[in-house]
Structure formats: C-alpha cells, structure tokens
Short mmCIF file of C-alpha atoms in Angstrom, two decimals:
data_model
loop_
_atom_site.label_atom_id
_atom_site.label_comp_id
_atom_site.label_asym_id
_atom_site.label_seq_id
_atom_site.Cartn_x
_atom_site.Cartn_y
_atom_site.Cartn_z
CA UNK A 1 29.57 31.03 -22.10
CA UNK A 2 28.41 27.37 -21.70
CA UNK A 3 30.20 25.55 -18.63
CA UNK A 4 29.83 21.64 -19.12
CA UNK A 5 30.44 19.88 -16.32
CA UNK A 6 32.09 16.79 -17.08
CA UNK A 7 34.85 19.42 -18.15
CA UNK A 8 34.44 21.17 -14.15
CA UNK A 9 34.48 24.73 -13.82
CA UNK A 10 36.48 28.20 -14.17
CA UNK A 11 38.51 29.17 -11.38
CA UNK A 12 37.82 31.91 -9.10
CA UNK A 13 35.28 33.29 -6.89
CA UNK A 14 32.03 31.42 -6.67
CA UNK A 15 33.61 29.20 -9.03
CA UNK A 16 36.07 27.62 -6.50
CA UNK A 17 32.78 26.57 -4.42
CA UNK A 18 31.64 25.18 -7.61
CA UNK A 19 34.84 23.10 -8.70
CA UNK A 20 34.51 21.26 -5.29
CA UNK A 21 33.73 17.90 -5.43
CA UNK A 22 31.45 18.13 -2.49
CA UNK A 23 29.14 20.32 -4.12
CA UNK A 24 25.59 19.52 -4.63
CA UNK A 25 23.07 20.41 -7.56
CA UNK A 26 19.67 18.93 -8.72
CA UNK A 27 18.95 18.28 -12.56
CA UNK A 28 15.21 18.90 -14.16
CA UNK A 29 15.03 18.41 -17.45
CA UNK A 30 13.43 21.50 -18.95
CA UNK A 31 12.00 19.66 -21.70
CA UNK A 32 9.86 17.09 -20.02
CA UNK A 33 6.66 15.19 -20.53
CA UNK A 34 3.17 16.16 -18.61
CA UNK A 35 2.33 13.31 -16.12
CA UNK A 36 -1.15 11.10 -17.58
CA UNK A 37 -2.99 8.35 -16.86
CA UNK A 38 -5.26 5.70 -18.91
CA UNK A 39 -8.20 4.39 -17.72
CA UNK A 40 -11.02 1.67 -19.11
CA UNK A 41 -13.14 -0.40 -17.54
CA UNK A 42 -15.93 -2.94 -18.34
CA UNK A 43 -19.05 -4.02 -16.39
CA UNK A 44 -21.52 -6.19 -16.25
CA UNK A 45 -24.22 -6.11 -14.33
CA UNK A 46 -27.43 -8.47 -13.23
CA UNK A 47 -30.25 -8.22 -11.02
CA UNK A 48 -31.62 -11.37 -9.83
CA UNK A 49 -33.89 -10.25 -7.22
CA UNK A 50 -35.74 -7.16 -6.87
CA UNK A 51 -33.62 -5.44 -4.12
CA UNK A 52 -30.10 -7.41 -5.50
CA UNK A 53 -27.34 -6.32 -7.67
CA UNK A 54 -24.72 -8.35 -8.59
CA UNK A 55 -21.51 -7.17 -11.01
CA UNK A 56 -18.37 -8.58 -12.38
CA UNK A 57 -15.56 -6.46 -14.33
CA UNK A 58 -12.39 -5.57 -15.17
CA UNK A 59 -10.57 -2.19 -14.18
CA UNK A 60 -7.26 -1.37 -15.28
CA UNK A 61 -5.04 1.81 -15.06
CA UNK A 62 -1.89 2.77 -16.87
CA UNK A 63 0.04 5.74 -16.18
CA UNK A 64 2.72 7.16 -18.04
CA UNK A 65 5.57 10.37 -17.19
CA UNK A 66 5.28 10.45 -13.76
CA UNK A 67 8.20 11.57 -11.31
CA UNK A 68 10.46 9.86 -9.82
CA UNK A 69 14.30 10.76 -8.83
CA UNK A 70 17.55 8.62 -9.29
CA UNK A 71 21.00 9.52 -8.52
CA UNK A 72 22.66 12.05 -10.81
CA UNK A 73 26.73 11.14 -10.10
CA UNK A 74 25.96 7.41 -9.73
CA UNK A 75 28.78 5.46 -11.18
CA UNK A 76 27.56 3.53 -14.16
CA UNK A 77 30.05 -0.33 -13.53
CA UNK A 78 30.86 -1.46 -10.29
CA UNK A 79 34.18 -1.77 -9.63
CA UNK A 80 37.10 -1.54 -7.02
CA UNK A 81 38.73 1.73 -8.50
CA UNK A 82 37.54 5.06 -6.85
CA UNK A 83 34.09 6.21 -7.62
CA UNK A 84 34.87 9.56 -8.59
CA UNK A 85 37.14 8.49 -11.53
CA UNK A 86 33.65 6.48 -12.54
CA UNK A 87 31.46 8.85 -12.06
CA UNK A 88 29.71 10.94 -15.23
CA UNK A 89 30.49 14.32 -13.13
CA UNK A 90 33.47 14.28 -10.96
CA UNK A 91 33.60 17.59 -10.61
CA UNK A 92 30.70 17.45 -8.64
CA UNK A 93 29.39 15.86 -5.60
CA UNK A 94 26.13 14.07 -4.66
CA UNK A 95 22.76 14.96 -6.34
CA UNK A 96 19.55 13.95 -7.39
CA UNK A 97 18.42 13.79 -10.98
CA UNK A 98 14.53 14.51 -12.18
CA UNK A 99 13.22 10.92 -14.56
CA UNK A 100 9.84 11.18 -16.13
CA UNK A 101 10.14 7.16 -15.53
CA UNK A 102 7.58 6.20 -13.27
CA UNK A 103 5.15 4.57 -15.05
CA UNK A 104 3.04 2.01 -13.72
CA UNK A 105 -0.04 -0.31 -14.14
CA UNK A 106 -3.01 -2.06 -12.67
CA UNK A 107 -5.45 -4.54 -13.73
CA UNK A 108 -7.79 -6.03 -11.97
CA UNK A 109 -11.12 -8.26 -11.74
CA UNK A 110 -14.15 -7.48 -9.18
CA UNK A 111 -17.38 -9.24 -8.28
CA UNK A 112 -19.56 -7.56 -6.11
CA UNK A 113 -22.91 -7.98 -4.54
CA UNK A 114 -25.48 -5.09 -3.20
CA UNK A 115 -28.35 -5.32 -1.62
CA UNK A 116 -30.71 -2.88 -0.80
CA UNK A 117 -32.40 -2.17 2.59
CA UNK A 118 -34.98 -5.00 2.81
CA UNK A 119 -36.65 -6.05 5.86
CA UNK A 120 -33.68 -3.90 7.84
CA UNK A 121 -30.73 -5.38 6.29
CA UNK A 122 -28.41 -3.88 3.44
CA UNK A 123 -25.18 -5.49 2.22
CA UNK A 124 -22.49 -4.67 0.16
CA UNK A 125 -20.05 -7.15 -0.70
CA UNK A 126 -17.27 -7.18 -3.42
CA UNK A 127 -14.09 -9.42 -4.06
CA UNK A 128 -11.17 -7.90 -6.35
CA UNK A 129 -8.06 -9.70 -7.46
CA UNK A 130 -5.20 -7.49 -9.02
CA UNK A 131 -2.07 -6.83 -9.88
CA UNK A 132 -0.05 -3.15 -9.59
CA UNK A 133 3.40 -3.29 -11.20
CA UNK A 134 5.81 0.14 -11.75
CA UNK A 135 9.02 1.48 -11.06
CA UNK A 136 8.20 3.15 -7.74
CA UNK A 137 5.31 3.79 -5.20
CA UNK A 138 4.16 7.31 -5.00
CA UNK A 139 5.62 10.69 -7.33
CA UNK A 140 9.29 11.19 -6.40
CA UNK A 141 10.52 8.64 -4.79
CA UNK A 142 14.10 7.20 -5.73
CA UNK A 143 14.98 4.74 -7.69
CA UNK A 144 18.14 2.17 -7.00
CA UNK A 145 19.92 2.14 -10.29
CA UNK A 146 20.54 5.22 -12.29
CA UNK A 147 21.79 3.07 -15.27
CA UNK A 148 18.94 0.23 -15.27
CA UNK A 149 15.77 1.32 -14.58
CA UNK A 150 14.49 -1.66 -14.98
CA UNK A 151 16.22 -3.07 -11.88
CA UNK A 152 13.08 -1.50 -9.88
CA UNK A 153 10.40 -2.36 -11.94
CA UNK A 154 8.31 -4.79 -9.76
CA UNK A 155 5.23 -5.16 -7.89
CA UNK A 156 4.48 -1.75 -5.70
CA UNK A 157 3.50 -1.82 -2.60
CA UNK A 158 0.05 -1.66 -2.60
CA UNK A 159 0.46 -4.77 -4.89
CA UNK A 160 -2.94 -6.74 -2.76
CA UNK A 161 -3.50 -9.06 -4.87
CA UNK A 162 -6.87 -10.74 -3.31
CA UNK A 163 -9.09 -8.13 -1.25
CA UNK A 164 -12.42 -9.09 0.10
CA UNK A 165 -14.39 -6.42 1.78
CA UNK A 166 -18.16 -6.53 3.29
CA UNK A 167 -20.04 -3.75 4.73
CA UNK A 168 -23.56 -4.71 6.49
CA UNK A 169 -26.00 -2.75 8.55
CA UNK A 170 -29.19 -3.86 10.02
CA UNK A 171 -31.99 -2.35 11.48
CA UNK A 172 -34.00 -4.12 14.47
CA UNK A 173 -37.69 -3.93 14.22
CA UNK A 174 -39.62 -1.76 17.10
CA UNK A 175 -41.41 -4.92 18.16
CA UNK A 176 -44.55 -3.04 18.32
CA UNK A 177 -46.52 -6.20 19.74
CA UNK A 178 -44.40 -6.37 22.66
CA UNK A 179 -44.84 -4.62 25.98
CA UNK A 180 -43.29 -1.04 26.80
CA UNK A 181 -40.65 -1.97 28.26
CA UNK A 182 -39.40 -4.70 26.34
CA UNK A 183 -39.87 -2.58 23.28
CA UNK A 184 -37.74 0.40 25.06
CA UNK A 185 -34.93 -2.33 25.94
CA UNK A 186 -34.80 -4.69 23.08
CA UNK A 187 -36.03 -3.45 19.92
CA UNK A 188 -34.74 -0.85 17.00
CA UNK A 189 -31.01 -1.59 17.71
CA UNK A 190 -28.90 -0.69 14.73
CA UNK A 191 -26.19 -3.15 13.96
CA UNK A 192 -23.12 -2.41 11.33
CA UNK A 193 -19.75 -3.77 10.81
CA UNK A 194 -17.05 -4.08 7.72
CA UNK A 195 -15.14 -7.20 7.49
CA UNK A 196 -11.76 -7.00 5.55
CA UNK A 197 -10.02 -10.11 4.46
CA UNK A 198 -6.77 -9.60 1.92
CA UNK A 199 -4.06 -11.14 0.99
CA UNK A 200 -0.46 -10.02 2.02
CA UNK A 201 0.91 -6.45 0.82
CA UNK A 202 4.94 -7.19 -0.86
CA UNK A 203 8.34 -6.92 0.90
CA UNK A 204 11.84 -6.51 -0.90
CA UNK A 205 14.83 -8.53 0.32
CA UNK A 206 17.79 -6.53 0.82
CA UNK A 207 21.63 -7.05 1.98
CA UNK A 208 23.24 -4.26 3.91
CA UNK A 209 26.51 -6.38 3.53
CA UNK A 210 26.75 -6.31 -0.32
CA UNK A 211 29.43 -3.75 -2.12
CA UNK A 212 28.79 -1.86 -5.36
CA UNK A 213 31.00 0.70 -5.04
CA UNK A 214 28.80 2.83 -7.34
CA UNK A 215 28.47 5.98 -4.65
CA UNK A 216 24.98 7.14 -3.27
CA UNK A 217 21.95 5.89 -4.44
CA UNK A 218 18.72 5.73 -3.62
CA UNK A 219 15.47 2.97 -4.04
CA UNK A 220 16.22 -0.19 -2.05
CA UNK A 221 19.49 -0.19 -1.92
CA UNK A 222 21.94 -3.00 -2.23
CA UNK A 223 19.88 -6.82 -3.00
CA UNK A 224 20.68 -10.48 -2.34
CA UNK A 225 21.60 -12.72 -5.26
CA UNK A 226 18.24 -15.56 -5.20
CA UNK A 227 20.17 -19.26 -5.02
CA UNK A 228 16.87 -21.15 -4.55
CA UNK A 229 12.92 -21.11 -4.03
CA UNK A 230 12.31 -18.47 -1.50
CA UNK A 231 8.59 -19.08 -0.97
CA UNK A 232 7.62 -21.97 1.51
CA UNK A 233 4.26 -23.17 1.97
CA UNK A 234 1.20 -22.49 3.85
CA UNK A 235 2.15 -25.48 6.27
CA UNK A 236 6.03 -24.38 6.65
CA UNK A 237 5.62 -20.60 7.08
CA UNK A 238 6.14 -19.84 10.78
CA UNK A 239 6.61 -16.25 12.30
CA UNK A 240 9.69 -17.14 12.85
CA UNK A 241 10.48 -18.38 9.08
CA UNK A 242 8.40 -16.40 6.95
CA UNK A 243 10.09 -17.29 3.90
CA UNK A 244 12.95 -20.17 2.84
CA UNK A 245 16.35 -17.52 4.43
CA UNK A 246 18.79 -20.06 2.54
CA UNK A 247 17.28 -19.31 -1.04
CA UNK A 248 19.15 -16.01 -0.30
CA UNK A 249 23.21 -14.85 -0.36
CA UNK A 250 25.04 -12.16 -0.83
CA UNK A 251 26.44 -10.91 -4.54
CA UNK A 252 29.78 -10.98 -5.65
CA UNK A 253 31.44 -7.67 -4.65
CA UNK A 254 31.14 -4.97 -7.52
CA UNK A 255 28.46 -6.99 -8.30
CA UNK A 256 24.71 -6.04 -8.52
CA UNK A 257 22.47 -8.68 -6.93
CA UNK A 258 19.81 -10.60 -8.89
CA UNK A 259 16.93 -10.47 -6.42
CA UNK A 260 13.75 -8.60 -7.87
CA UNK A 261 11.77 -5.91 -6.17
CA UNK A 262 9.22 -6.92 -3.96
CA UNK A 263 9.27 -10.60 -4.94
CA UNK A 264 8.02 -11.68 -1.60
CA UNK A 265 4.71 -11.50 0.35
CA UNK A 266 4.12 -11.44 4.14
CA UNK A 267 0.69 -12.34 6.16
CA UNK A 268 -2.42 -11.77 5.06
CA UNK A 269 -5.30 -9.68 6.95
CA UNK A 270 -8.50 -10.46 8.51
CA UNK A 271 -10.79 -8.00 10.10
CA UNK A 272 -13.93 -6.88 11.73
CA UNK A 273 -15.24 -3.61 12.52
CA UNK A 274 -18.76 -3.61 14.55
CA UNK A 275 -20.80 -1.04 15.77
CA UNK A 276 -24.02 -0.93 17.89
CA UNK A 277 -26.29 2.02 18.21
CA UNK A 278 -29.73 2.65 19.62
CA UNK A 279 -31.47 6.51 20.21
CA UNK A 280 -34.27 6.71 22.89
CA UNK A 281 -36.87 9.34 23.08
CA UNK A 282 -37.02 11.02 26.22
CA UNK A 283 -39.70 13.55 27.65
CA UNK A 284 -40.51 14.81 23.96
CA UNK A 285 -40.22 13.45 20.53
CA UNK A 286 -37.63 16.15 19.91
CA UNK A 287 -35.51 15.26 22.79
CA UNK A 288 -33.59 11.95 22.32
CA UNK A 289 -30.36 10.28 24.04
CA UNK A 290 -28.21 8.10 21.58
CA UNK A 291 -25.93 4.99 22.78
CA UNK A 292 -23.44 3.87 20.48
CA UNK A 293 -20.68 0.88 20.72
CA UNK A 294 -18.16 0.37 18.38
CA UNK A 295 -15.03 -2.06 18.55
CA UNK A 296 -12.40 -1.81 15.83
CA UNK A 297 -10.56 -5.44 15.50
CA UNK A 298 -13.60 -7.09 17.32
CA UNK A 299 -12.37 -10.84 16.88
CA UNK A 300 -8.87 -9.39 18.45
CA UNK A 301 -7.51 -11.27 15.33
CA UNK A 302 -3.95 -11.10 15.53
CA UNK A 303 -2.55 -9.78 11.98
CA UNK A 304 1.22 -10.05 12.04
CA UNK A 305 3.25 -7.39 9.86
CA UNK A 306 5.68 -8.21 7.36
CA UNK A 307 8.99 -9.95 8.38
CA UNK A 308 12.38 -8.52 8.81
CA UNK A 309 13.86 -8.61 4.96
CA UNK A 310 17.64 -7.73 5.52
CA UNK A 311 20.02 -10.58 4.42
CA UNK A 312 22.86 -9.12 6.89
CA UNK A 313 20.57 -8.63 10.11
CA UNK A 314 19.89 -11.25 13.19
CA UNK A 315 16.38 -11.67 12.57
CA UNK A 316 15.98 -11.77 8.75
CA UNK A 317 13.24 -13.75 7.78
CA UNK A 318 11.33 -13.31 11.27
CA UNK A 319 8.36 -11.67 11.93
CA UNK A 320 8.38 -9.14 14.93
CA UNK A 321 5.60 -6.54 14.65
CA UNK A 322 1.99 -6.47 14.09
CA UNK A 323 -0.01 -5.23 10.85
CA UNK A 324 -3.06 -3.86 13.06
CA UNK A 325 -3.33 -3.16 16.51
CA UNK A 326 -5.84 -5.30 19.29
CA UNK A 327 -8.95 -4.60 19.67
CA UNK A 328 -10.39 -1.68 21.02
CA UNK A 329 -13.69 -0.35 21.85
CA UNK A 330 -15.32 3.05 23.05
CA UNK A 331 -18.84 3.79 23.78
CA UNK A 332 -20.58 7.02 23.42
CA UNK A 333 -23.40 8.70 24.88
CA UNK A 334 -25.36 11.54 22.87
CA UNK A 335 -28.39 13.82 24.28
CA UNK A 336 -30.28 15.68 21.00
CA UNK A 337 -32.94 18.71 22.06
#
C-alpha cells in the first residue's frame, strides 16, 4: 500500500518514528538523466619562424544533468506564519532532495605563443579570457532556493575571467673558451620560472541579518537587496573598501533579496615561480652532485584574498587575508653514482 507523504503516515510501530516531524529522509529520483558534457573547439594556428608557434581559438564547454542537491521541505512563499504549515511535507522534517540541475557553461578565447629550444631558451606563453556561468561549483553541492533555481545561476567560482600564464627555461652555455674554473663556476646553469598574472576569482554578498522564514536551506544563504553601483574603480578600491558597502541593504523580511550570485570580484594575482639548477661532475662522468634553488612567490608580491562579503558583519567590504602566501625558498643538494 502506497503511503504519500503530504498525507503523513499510519500509526504504530516504526510508523510513530516516521510520523515525527523531526524525521529525516533523502529523495533520488529513480528516473533521472545520465550526467554529459559538450565540447568544440576551433584553432588556428601560424608559424612565423622556424622554431615559433603561435595560436588563437575558441574553447567552450556545456554540460548538462549534473548533480546538485536543494532542500526537500523548503517552504515555497516567505511569510510570517509557521513553516511547517508551508511546507510541501509537514509530516516530515529536514532533508535533502537529488536535482539533475546543474548545468553549466564556459567559453573562452586563447592566444598562445611556443617556442622551441633555440640557442637554450624555450617559452610557452598563452593568454585566455573566459567566462564560466552555472548553478553551482562542483557535483552536489546545494543550491539556495528549492523553488527558483534560477536564483543561483551566476558566475562559478572559478569564473577567471583574464589568465595570463608563461613558463620559460633556459639553458647556459658551457663556455667552452673560458678557463676551468670559470667554466666549473659560471657556465651550464639552468634557469626556469612560471609567471601567473589573472584577474580576480568572484565573491557573493550575503546578509546573515535577512529573514525568509522558508526553513533550512542550503547554497548561499540569505542575500542583500543591491540599492546602487557596487563596483568602484581601480583608483577607489582600497583593502579596506573593496567594493561601494552602501550599494548594499538588507531585504524586506519574508522577502528574498535581489543580489545575484557572485556579482562581485576581489584582487587580482601576480606571480613568479623561479628555479635555478646546475649538476657538476665529480671524480667520474657517472658520478655527479646537483644544486638546485627554487623560490615560490619570488617578487614576495603581496596578493590579497577576497574581502569579507557579509552585509551584517563588522568588516564587510574589507579585505583581511591573503590569496598566496610570501615567498619562500629551499635549496637542494643531490649526489648521482
């Protein structure tokens, strides 16, 4: 015999644990799509010299079915009354509910240059603007709004939109010509290093403060209503006013607020990797000692994280942590035989 819910359950036995309103389930649709993704691309590529490559093309990616969970009692309308006599199950407590709903999609543009190893040096550089929009990061995650899926539909948040990355390594001649010593001291170094330079990753502005009344959710929670322009510009950004605070207040109680997902940006990030190396024979050609530096963050460019994105907290709008750490460096010695 069929038990629907939204009419609760028999009486007696397990059933009384069942018929309590604190009781948890999880719904997964037994008819449900297989998770897929699109892909297409176009490139084209020129040489102009005989060791260099250079490319330019579009990528995009669009995936469809993909998991993500939302709250299964979530009252549908905001409102004063008591969310259980809202709620689609009141019979039942809390729990999550499986959506085939995370779609997503990327598109982007890349330029690139390669260049073989000539005369010791080799390069790779490439430079990709883009733009990732879906409902949620990564498979099941939550989203905010059972009834409106929509309401988290946004940039993700590995939304870079510029990203600029170089690899090099060169190779230091053995200055043959040069006496023994100064060849054993200054010549077949091998230098290497990857600079990163992108743009800032997204941040969602949020209000701890505002009242829905809907029960338990899940995603970002509760948003700001958006009264104004809440990006400043280069010159007025400060890490201690990211973005324009006032352009921000909270909803109307029973009230969902307007602000999108991720409709914000914090710092950028610049950074250099480097390494050193150099191997010396010793005694016998098979016998050789390798030195090798390496410093992560070798500029000690400071890369401040994003800022604090609560409407209802003391620092909201400030930035107070760091995106990468300081520099750092290690050195290794290696004996071969």
């Amino acid at each position: 015999t069929p038990v629907k819910l939204t009419d609760g359950f028999p009486s007696g036995g397990i059933w009384n644990v069942l018929a309590s309103p604190s009781f948890g389930a999880y719904y997964g649709p037994l008819d449900r799509g297989t998770p897929y993704a699109q892909k297409y691309s176009a490139t084209i590529e020129w040489s102009p010299l005989k060791n260099t490559a250079v490319s330019a093309g579009y990528v995009g990616q669009t995936t469809f079915n993909f998991p993500t969970l939302a709250s299964g009692n979530q009252a549908q309308v905001p409102a004063a009354t008591p969310v259980i006599s809202r709620q689609p199950y009141p019979n039942v407590g809390f729990f999550w509910m499986y959506l085939t709903a995370a779609d997503s999609n990327y598109n982007a543009m890349s330029i690139s240059v390669k260049q073989r190893y000539t005369h010791g040096f080799s390069l790779q550089s490439s430079f990709t603007w883009s733009k990732a929009l879906g409902y949620d990061t990564g498979t099941d995650q939550t989203l905010t709004n059972r009834w409106d899926l929509n309401y988290d539909y946004g940039p993700v948040d590995y939304d870079i939109r510029q990203r600029w990355l170089t690899s090099f390594i060169y190779q230091e001649p053995k200055f043959s010509s040069l006496p023994a010593i100064a060849r054993w001291t200054l010549g077949d170094w091998s230098f290497s290093g990857i600079l990163t330079l992108q743009s800032g990753s997204p941040f969602t502005v949020t209000a701890s403060g505002a009242v829905t009344n809907t029960g338990s959710g899940g995603g970002t929670g509760n948003r700001p209503d958006v009264v104004g322009n809440a990006t400043l510009s280069s010159g007025e950004r400060t890490v201690n006013r990211w973005f324009n605070t006032s352009a921000f207040k909270l909803p109307a109680s029973y009230t969902w607020g307007n602000a999108g997902k991720n409709i914000l940006y914090g710092p950028g990030l610049t950074n250099l990797d480097f390494a050193l190396q150099k191997s010396f024979v010793v005694f016998r050609e098979n016998h050789r000692v390798t030195f090798r530096m390496e410093a992560t963050n070798l500029t000690n460019h400071v890369n401040p994280g994003n800022p604090a994105a609560n409407l209802s907290g003391a620092n909201f709008g400030v930035i107070t942590g760091l995106k990468s750490g300081p520099r750092q460096m290690q050195a290794a010695l290696r004996y071969d035989f």
